Short mmCIF file of C-alpha atoms and ligand atoms in Angstrom, two decimals:
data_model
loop_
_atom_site.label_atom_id
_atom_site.label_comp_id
_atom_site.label_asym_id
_atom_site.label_seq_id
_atom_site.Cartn_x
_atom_site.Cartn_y
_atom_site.Cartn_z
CA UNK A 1 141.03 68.71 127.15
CA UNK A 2 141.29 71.94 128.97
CA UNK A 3 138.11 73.50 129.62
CA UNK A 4 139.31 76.80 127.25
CA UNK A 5 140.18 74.63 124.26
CA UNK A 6 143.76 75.50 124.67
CA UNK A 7 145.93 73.13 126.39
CA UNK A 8 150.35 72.48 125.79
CA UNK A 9 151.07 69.21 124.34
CA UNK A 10 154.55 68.30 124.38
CA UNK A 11 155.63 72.37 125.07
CA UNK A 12 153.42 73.35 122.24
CA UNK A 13 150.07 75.53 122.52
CA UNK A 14 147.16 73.48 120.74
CA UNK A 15 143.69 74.73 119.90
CA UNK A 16 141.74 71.50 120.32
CA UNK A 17 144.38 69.23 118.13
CA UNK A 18 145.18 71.68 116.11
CA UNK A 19 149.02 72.99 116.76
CA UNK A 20 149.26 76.51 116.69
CA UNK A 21 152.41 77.53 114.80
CA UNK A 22 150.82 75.13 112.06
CA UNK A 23 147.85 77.43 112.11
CA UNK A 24 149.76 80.31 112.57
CA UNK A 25 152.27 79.28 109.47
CA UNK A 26 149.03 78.65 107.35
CA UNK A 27 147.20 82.06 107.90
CA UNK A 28 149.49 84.97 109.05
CA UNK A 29 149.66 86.38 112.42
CA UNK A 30 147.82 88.64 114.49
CA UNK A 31 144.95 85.95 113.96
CA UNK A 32 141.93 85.33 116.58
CA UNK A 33 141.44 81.83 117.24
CA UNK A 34 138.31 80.38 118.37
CA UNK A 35 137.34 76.71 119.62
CA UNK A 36 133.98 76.01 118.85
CA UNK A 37 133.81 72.62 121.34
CA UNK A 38 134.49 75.33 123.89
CA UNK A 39 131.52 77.29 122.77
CA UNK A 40 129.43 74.15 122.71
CA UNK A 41 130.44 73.11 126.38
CA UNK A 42 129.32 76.73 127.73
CA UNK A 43 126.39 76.86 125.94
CA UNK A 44 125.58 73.43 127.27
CA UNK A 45 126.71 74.26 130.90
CA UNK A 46 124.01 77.17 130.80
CA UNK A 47 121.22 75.60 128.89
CA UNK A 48 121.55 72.63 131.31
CA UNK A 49 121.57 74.53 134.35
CA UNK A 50 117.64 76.04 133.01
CA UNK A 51 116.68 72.63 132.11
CA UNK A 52 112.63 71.76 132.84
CA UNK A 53 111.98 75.25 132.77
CA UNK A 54 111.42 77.37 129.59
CA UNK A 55 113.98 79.46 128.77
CA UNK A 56 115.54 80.68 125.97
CA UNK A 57 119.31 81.91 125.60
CA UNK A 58 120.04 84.75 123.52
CA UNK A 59 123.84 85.60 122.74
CA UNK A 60 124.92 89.09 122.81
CA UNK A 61 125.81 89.34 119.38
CA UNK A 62 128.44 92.71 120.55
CA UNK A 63 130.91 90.27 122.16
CA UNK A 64 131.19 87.96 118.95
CA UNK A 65 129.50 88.99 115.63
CA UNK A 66 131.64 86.88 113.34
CA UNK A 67 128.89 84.44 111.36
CA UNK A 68 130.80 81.26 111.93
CA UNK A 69 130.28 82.04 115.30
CA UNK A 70 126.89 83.07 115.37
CA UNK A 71 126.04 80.31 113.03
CA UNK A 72 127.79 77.71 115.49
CA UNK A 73 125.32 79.23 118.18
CA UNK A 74 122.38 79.04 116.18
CA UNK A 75 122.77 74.91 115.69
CA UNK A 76 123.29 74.68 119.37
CA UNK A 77 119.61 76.10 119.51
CA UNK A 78 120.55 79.94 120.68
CA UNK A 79 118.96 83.22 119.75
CA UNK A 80 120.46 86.65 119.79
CA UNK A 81 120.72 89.59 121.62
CA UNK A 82 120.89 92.19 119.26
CA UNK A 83 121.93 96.26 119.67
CA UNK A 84 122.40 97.32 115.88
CA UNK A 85 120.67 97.11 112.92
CA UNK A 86 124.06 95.98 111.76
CA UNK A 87 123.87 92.99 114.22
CA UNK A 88 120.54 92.39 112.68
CA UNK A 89 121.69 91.72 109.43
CA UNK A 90 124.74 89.58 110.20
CA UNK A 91 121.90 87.69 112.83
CA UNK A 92 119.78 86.75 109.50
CA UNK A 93 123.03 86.55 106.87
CA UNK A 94 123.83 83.68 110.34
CA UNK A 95 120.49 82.22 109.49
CA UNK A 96 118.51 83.33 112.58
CA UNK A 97 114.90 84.51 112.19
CA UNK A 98 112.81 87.21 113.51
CA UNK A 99 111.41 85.24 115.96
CA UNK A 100 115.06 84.00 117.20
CA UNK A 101 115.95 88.34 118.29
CA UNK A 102 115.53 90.54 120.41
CA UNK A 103 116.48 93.86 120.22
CA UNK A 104 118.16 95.98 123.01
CA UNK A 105 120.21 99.19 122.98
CA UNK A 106 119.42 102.53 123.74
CA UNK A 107 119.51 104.46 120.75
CA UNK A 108 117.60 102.93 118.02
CA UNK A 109 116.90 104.56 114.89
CA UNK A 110 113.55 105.06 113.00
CA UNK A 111 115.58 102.72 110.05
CA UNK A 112 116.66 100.07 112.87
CA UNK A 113 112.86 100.13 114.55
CA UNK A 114 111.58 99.17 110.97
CA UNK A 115 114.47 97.09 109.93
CA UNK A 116 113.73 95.25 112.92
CA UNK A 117 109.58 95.32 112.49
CA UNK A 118 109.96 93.84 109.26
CA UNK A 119 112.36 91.12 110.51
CA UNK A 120 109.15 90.25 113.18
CA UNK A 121 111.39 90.03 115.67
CA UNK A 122 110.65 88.25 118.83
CA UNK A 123 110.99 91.60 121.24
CA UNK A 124 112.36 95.50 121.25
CA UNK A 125 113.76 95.89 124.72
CA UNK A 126 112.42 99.57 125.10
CA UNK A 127 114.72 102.34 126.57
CA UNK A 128 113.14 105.10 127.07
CA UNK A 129 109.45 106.65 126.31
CA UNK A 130 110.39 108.80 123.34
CA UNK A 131 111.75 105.68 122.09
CA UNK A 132 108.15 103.65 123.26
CA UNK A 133 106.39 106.43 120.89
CA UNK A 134 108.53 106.31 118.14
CA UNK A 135 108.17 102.87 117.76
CA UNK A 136 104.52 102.99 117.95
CA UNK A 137 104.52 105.72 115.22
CA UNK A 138 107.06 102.94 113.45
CA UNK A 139 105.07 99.95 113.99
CA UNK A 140 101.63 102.35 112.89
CA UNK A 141 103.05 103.33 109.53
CA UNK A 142 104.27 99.34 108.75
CA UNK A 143 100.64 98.82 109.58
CA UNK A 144 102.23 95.84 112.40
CA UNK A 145 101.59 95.64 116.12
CA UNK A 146 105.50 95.43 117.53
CA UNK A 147 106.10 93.41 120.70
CA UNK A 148 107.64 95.29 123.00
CA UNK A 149 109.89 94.39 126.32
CA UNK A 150 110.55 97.55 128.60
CA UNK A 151 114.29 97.42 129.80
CA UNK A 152 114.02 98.37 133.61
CA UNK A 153 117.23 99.40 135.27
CA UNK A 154 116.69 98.23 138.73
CA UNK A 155 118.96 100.84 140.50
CA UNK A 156 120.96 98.37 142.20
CA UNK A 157 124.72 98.32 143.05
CA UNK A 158 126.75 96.56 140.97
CA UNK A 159 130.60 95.83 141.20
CA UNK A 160 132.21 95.26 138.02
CA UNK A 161 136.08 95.57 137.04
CA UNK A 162 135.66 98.17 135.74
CA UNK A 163 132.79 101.65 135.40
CA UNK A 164 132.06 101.47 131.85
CA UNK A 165 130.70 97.53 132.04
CA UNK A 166 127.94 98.43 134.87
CA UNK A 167 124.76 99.70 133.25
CA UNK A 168 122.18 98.45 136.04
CA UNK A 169 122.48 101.19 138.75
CA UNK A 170 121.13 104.75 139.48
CA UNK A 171 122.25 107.37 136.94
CA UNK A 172 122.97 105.34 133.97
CA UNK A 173 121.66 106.13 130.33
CA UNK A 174 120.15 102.37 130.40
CA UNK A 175 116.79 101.46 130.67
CA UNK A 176 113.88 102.61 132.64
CA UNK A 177 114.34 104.42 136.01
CA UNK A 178 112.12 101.96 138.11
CA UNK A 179 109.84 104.38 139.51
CA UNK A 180 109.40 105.62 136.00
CA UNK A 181 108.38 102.02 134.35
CA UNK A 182 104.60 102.24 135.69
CA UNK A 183 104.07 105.52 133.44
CA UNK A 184 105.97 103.69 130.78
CA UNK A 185 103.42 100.62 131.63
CA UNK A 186 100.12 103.54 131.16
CA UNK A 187 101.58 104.72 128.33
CA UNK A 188 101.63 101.30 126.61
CA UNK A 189 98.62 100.82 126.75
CA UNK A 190 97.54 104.05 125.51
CA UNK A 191 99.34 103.28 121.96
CA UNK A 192 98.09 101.14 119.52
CA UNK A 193 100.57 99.41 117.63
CA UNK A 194 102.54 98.51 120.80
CA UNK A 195 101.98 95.53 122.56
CA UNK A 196 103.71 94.81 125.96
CA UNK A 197 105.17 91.61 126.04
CA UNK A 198 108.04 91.25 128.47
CA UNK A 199 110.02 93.32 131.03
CA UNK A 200 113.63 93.06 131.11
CA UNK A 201 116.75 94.04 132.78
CA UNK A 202 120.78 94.17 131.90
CA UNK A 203 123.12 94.89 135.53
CA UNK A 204 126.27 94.76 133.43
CA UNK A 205 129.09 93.03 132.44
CA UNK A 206 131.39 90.60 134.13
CA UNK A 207 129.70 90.55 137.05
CA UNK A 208 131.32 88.67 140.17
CA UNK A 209 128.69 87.09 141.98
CA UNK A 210 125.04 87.01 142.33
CA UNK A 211 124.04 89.96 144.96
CA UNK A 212 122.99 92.36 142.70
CA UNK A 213 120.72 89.86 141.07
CA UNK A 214 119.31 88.91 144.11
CA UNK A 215 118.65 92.84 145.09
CA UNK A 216 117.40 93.49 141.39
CA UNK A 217 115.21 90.34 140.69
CA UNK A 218 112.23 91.28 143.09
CA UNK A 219 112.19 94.70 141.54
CA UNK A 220 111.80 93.19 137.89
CA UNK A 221 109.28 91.19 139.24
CA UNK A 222 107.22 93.93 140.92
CA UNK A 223 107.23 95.35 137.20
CA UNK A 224 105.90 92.42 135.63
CA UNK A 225 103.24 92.03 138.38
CA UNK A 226 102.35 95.65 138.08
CA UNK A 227 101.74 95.14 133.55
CA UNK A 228 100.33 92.13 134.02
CA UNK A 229 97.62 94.05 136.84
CA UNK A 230 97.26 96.06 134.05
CA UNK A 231 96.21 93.37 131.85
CA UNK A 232 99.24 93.51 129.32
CA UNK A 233 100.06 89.75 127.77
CA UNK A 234 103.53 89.51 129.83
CA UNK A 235 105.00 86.33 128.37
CA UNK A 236 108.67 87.07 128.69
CA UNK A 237 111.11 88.05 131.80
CA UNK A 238 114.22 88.56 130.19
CA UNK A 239 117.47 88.77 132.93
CA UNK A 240 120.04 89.94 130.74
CA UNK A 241 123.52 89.19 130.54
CA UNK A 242 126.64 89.76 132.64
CA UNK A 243 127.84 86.19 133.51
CA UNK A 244 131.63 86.46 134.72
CA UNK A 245 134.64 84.46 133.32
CA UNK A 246 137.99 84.45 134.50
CA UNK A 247 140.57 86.91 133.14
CA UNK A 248 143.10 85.60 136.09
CA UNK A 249 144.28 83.20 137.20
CA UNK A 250 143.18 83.45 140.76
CA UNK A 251 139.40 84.27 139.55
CA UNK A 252 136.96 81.72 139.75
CA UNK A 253 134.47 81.02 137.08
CA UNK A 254 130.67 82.55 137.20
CA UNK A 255 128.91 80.03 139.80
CA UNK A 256 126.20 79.05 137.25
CA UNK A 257 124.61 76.77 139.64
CA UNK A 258 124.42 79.48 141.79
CA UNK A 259 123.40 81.94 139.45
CA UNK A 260 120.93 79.63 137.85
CA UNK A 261 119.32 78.52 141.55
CA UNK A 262 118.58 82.17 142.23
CA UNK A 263 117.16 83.11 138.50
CA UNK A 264 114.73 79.72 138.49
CA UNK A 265 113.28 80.47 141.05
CA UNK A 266 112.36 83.67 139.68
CA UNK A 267 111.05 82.58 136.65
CA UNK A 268 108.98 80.10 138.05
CA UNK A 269 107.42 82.15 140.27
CA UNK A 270 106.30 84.35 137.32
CA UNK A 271 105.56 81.41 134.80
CA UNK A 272 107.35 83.31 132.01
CA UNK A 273 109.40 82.08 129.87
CA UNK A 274 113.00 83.18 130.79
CA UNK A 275 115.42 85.05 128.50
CA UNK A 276 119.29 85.09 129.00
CA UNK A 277 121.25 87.24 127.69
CA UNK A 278 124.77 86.05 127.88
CA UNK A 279 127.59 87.15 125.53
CA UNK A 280 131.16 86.88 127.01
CA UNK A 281 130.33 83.73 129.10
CA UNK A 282 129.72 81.68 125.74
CA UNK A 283 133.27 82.80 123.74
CA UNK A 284 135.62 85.04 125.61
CA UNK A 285 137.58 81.96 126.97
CA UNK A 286 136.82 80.12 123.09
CA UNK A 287 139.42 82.75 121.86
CA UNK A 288 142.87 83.66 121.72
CA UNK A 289 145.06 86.58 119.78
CA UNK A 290 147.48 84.88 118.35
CA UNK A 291 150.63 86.71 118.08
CA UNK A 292 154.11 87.30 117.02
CA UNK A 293 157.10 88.68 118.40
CA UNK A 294 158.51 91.48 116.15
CA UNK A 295 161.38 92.79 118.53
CA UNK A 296 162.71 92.93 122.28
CA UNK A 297 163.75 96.48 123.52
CA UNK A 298 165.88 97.51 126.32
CA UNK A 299 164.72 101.16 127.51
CA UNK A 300 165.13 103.38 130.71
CA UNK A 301 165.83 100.62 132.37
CA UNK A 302 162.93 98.78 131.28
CA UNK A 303 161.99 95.81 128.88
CA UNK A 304 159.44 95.27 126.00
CA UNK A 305 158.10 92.71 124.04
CA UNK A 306 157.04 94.18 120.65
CA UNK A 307 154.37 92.01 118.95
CA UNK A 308 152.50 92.45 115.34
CA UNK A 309 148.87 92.58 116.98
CA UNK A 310 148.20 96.36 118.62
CA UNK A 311 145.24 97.58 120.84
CA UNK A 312 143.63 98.38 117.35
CA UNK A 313 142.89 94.40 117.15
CA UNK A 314 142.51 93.86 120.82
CA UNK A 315 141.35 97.39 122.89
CA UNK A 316 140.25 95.95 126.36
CA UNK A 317 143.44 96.35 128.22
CA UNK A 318 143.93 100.54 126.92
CA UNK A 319 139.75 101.04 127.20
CA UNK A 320 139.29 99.01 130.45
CA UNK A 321 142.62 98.28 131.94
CA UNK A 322 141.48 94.76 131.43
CA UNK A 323 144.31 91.71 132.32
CA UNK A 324 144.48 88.87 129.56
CA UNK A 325 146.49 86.01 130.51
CA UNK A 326 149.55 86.15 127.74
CA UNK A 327 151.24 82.83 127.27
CA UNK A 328 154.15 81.63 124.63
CA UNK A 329 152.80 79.19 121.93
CA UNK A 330 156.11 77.27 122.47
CA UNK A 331 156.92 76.64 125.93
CA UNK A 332 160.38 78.68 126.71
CA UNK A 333 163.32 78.56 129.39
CA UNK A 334 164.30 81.72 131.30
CA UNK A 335 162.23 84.60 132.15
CA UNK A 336 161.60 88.66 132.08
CA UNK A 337 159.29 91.27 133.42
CA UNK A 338 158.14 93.49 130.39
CA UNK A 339 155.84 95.69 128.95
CA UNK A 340 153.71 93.72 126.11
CA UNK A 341 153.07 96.53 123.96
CA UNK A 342 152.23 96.52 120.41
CA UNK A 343 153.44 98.71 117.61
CA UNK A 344 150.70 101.36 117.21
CA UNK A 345 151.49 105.23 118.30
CA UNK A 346 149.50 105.60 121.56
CA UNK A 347 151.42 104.93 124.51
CA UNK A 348 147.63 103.30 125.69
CA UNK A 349 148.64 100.39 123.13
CA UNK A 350 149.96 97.54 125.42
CA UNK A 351 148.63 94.09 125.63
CA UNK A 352 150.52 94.00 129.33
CA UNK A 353 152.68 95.91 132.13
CA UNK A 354 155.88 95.21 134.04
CA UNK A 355 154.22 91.16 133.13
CA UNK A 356 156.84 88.34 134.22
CA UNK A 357 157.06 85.92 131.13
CA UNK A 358 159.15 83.28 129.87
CA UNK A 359 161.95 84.87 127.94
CA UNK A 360 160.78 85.19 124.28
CA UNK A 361 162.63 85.73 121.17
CA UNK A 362 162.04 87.99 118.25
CA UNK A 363 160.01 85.03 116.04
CA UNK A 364 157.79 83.72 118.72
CA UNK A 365 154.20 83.21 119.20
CA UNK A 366 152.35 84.51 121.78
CA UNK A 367 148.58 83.72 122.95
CA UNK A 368 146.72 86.86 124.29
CA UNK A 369 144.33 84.31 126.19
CA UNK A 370 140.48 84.53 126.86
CA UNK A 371 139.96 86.62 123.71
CA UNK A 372 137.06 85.66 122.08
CA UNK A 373 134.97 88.31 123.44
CA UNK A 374 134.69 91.86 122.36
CA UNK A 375 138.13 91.48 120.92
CA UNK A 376 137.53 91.03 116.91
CA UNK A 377 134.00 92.84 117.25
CA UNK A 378 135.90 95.55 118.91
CA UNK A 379 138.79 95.98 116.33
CA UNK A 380 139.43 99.32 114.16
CA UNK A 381 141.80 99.66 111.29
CA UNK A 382 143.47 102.60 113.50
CA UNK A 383 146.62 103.72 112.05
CA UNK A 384 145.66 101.90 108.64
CA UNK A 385 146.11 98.46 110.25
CA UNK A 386 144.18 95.53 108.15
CA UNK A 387 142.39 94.05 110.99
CA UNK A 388 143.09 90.72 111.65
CA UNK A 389 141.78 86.96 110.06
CA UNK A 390 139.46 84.73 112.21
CA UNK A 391 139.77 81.17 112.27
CA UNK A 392 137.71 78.59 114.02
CA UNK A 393 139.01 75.47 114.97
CA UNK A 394 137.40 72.02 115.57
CA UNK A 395 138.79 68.92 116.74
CA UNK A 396 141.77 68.57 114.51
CA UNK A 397 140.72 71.02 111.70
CA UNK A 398 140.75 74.86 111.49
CA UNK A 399 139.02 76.90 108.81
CA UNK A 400 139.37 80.70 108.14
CA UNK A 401 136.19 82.45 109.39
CA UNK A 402 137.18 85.77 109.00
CA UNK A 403 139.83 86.74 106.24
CA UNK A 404 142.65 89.22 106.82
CA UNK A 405 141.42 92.35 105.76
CA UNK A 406 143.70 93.49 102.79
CA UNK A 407 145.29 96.69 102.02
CA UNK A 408 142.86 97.88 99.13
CA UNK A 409 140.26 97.28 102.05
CA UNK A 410 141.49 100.27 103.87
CA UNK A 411 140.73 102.71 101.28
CA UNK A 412 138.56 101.31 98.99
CA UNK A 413 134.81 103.54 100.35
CA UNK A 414 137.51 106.37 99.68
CA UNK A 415 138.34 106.18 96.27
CA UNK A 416 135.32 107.28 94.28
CA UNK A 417 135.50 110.16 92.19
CA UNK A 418 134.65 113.20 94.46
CA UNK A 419 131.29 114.70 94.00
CA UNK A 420 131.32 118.70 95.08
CA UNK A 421 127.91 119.63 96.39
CA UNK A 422 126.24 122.78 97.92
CA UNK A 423 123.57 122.38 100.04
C1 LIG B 1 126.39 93.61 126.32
C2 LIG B 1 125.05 93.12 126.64
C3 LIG B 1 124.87 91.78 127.03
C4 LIG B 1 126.00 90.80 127.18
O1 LIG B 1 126.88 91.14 128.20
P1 LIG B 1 128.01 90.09 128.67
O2 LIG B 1 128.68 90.76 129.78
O3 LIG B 1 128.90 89.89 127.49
O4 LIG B 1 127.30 88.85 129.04
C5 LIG B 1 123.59 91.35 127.27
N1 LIG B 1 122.53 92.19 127.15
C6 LIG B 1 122.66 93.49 126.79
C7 LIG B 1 121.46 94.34 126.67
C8 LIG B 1 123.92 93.99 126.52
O5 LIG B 1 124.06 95.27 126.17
#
């Protein structure tokens, strides 16, 4: 098996065993399609590479949220990283407990702080000190003492694919400016329904290799050694997310080993427990958009594939220029350069440009590849589009995880009777 999931058996795409024009046949196209031994493996390549110490990996709920999913993650033994009170609920409706979240983001709500309180979650990753005393004021009224992680943004360069997926350097609106955490540390202990229990950090997303980790680990630790010199119960050191996967061909897999060598010896040095953060490393190479060719085009010179699934199911390549590997379900003879685009008006919608692909037909299937993260939990019903069904596959069966939204679903919250107020 393939390490994605996906592998051709005789010139046919297969999730697992499961052939995908069967699967496409039986629920309508665009579909995402996710492998859940795939999702094991990872999280099994990462837990393994913590083994002996204590650790605890938390998915980023954002890059997947659909409860199969999260539910799948949950037997494995994961928590979740949480930035919603909407990822909250689905967290719980998965079957997770308090104790299994934390919850990060940088603009909770008074409703999300207590939705969240009342959940007893395990940690609120703390943003910002109006945010520290609203919490406090929060926690005060529930009459609970809320554990509390302060989110440190170490300041350190980090080189992502793209600007809006780095979040650990100088001059971002995440976390704590470091030389601002040890008034954020006084002011902790000044409150009384907030108790200190971890420091944290997030550098960003797909991030290449493991410099800025190695710049930005001493600095969490000089945080944690300053609380706990302050006598605040420190049990958690929570690294964040970030962990790369390959989008291209010629890009190599995070170096977990690496990655893991580096973050042990961290933790060990503390004696925390660790927390990981990861969300694309678990399911963004799980999942595929499965798609269908509506029409070639001949313009200016230039061709286009048209397919049924538009950037309002899959936005990465229009919001971050991001490359997805795009491969025909049924392996075909001849080939074009073309424009993937799909059929929504922006001229941002394409899946792919100027992309040399076999030459495929009006009818076929195409697999937008590596999918499975922030694709679905990205998706918008822009230009009234029903977003697309989910469907999880495993070994030889497939079940739909996600129905295909329906056309009543569009307008439904819109068709009350309309209730004329004045203020
Ligand atoms: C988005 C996010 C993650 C996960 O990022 P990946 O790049 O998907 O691993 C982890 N932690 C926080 C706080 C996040 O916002």
């Amino acid at each position: 098996m393939s390490p994605t999931g996906f592998e051709y058996r005789d010139g046919v795409l297969h999730a697992e065993q499961v052939a995908l024009p069967l699967l496409a046949a039986a629920v309508g196209t665009p579909a995402y399609v996710y492998c859940a031994n795939t999702v094991r493996a990872r999280y099994r390549r990462l837990d393994q590479a913590f083994a002996g110490i204590p650790h605890h990996i938390h998915f980023a709920v954002k890059a997947n949220s659909n409860l199969s999913v999260l539910s799948l993650l949950r037997e494995l033994g994961a928590g979740v990283d949480i930035v919603s009170g909407g990822e909250l609920y689905r967290a719980l409706q998965a079957g997770f407990h308090g104790r299994d979240v934390v919850f990060s983001g940088v603009g909770k709500t008074v409703q999300e702080i207590a939705q969240a309180l009342e959940a007893e979650v395990q940690l609120i990753n703390v943003e910002s000190e109006a945010e520290l005393v609203v919490i406090d004021v929060v926690a005060a009224r529930l009459g609970v003492m809320a554990p509390i992680a302060i989110r440190v943004n170490p300041e350190v360069t980090v080189d992502t694919p793209h600007a809006y997926i780095k979040t650990g350097e100088k001059g971002q609106k995440f976390g704590i400016p470091r030389d601002d955490v040890a008034r954020l540390v006084e002011l902790t202990g000044e409150l009384s329904h907030v108790q200190l229990r971890g420091m944290g950090m997030h550098l960003g997303s797909q991030i290449g290799n493991a410099d800025p980790l190695r710049d930005a680990l001493p600095r969490l630790l000089a945080a944690i050694a300053y609380a706990q010199g302050k006598g605040h119960p420190i049990a958690f050191m929570d690294v964040g997310g970030g962990l790369s996967v390959p989008y291209e061909s010629h890009e190599r897999d995070a170096d977990i080993d690496d990655y893991a060598t580096i973050v042990r010896a961290a933790a060990l040095e503390t004696g925390l427990t660790l927390l990981l953060e990861p969300g694309r490393f678990l399911v963004a190479e799980a999942g595929i958009l499965l798609t269908e060719v509506l029409y070639r085009k001949h313009a200016a010179g230039k061709d286009f594939v048209v397919t049924d699934a538009g950037m309002n199911d899959l936005i990465r390549p229009a919001l971050y220029q991001a490359y997805h590997a795009i491969d025909p379900v049924t392996l075909t003879d001849g080939s074009v350069a073309a424009d993937i685009v799909g059929p929504i008006c922006e001229s941002g919608d394409f899946f792919a440009k100027d992309r040399r692909l076999p030459d495929v037909q009006a009818g076929a299937l195409l697999a937008v590849r590596t999918a499975g993260a922030y694709g679905f939990s990205m998706a918008s019903n822009y230009n009234s589009r029903p977003r697309p069904a989910e469907v999880l596959v495993d070994g030889d069966q497939f079940a739909v995880v996600g129905a295909r939204e329906q056309l009543d679903d569009l307008v439904r919250l819109e068709r009350m009777p309309l209730q004329w107020r004045t203020a």
